[in-house]
Amino acid sequence: MRLVLVLLLLLTAALILASFVTAAPGTPNEVGRIMILEYHKIDYPEDRWTRTPENFRRDLETLYVRGYRLQSLSALVEGRITVPAGTTPVVLTFDDSSPGQFRYVERYGKLEIDPKSAVGVLEEFIREKPDFGRAATFFVLPAANPPNRLFNQPEHVTRKLRWLVEQGYELGNHTLWHANLGRYDETVVRGQLADAQVWVQRHVPDYKFRTLALPHGVYPRDISWALRGTARGTSYHHEAILMVGGGPAPSPFSARFDPVHLPRIQAIESQLGHWLTHFDKDAADRFISDGDPTTVAVPRTLRDRVRGDLRQPLRVVER
Ligand SMILES: [Zn+2]
């Protein structure tokens, strides 16, 4: 009788241990999903479309502590995941170029980045935690009415855009003035996309957008108009199109990855909290890097989720 009890106890212990091992955070799973976070205003007060600088700072701390590291949107689209082993890539996006995203202030006669603007908060956090990485995409509006025209402060626009690009941040197309692309014919749609690039190139010569975030999440009648083309002598090419919502994005190595329909998560308290809890609980759904950008590490049970057309020379490693 006692022997049976001991055996039962041992079996239970083994089962608990086994479940812990398979769900252990840090086990590489490069077909798990990735959060592309979508911020709008960084300002006061906290609102549906506004995150305060303090709450934004708290988001970064939470992400860092829970093992997330910044990855650029381009790297995600290319399937070039470079975050360290055991960590999860996360992509930051900022829509609508509102003033609180990037503001200069004058202090003691010197121009400096407002520490309460999104860029200021992010840069300060990166200084404290350099291993968090540095990446974000700003979906800007070059011809919107103020205050959404390229972060407001017209006298500093060139300086801001160049600074962002020099630091490795990305600029993305969000049309010229937030046009609802579902409402217009082909000529207007293409004009909006090409002109947005031309207007940004006045500040950063030759800069080419690689990604497009749809205003209001609305696709044009024909998706090909948004992907590539030429209008008024300017050619544009978007490798990815981002939506307004939809949850975490499939891994770029997953058969479900669709760069033309990339979902995002609105970075508000409820959504962020929901998905952070979800990924803490469901390790199989969470992308965890193996630290090697040339391999795709997958648990054996998830092997069939890998896409058949992996970019060369990527190779699959079963874990
Ligand atoms: Zn927008």
JSON list of C-alpha atoms and ligand atoms in Angstrom, two decimals, residues 38 40 95-97 139 141 174 178 213-217 244 264, ligand 1:
[
{"chain": "A", "resi": 38, "resn": "GLU", "atom": "CA", "xyz": [0.05, 50.61, -31.78]},
{"chain": "A", "resi": 40, "resn": "HIS", "atom": "CA", "xyz": [-1.42, 57.13, -30.85]},
{"chain": "A", "resi": 95, "resn": "ASP", "atom": "CA", "xyz": [0.45, 56.57, -35.69]},
{"chain": "A", "resi": 96, "resn": "ASP", "atom": "CA", "xyz": [-0.51, 60.10, -36.76]},
{"chain": "A", "resi": 97, "resn": "SER", "atom": "CA", "xyz": [2.68, 62.07, -35.81]},
{"chain": "A", "resi": 139, "resn": "PHE", "atom": "CA", "xyz": [3.53, 56.31, -39.32]},
{"chain": "A", "resi": 141, "resn": "LEU", "atom": "CA", "xyz": [1.19, 62.44, -41.73]},
{"chain": "A", "resi": 174, "resn": "HIS", "atom": "CA", "xyz": [0.08, 56.69, -43.29]},
{"chain": "A", "resi": 178, "resn": "HIS", "atom": "CA", "xyz": [-5.02, 60.33, -43.12]},
{"chain": "A", "resi": 213, "resn": "ALA", "atom": "CA", "xyz": [-0.45, 51.63, -41.91]},
{"chain": "A", "resi": 214, "resn": "LEU", "atom": "CA", "xyz": [-3.98, 52.04, -43.21]},
{"chain": "A", "resi": 215, "resn": "PRO", "atom": "CA", "xyz": [-5.80, 55.12, -41.87]},
{"chain": "A", "resi": 216, "resn": "HIS", "atom": "CA", "xyz": [-8.88, 53.83, -40.00]},
{"chain": "A", "resi": 217, "resn": "GLY", "atom": "CA", "xyz": [-7.73, 50.33, -40.97]},
{"chain": "A", "resi": 244, "resn": "VAL", "atom": "CA", "xyz": [-5.63, 48.92, -36.80]},
{"chain": "A", "resi": 264, "resn": "ARG", "atom": "CA", "xyz": [-1.72, 45.12, -34.38]},
{"chain": "B", "resi": 1, "resn": "ZN", "atom": "ZN", "xyz": [-4.04, 57.08, -37.97]}
]
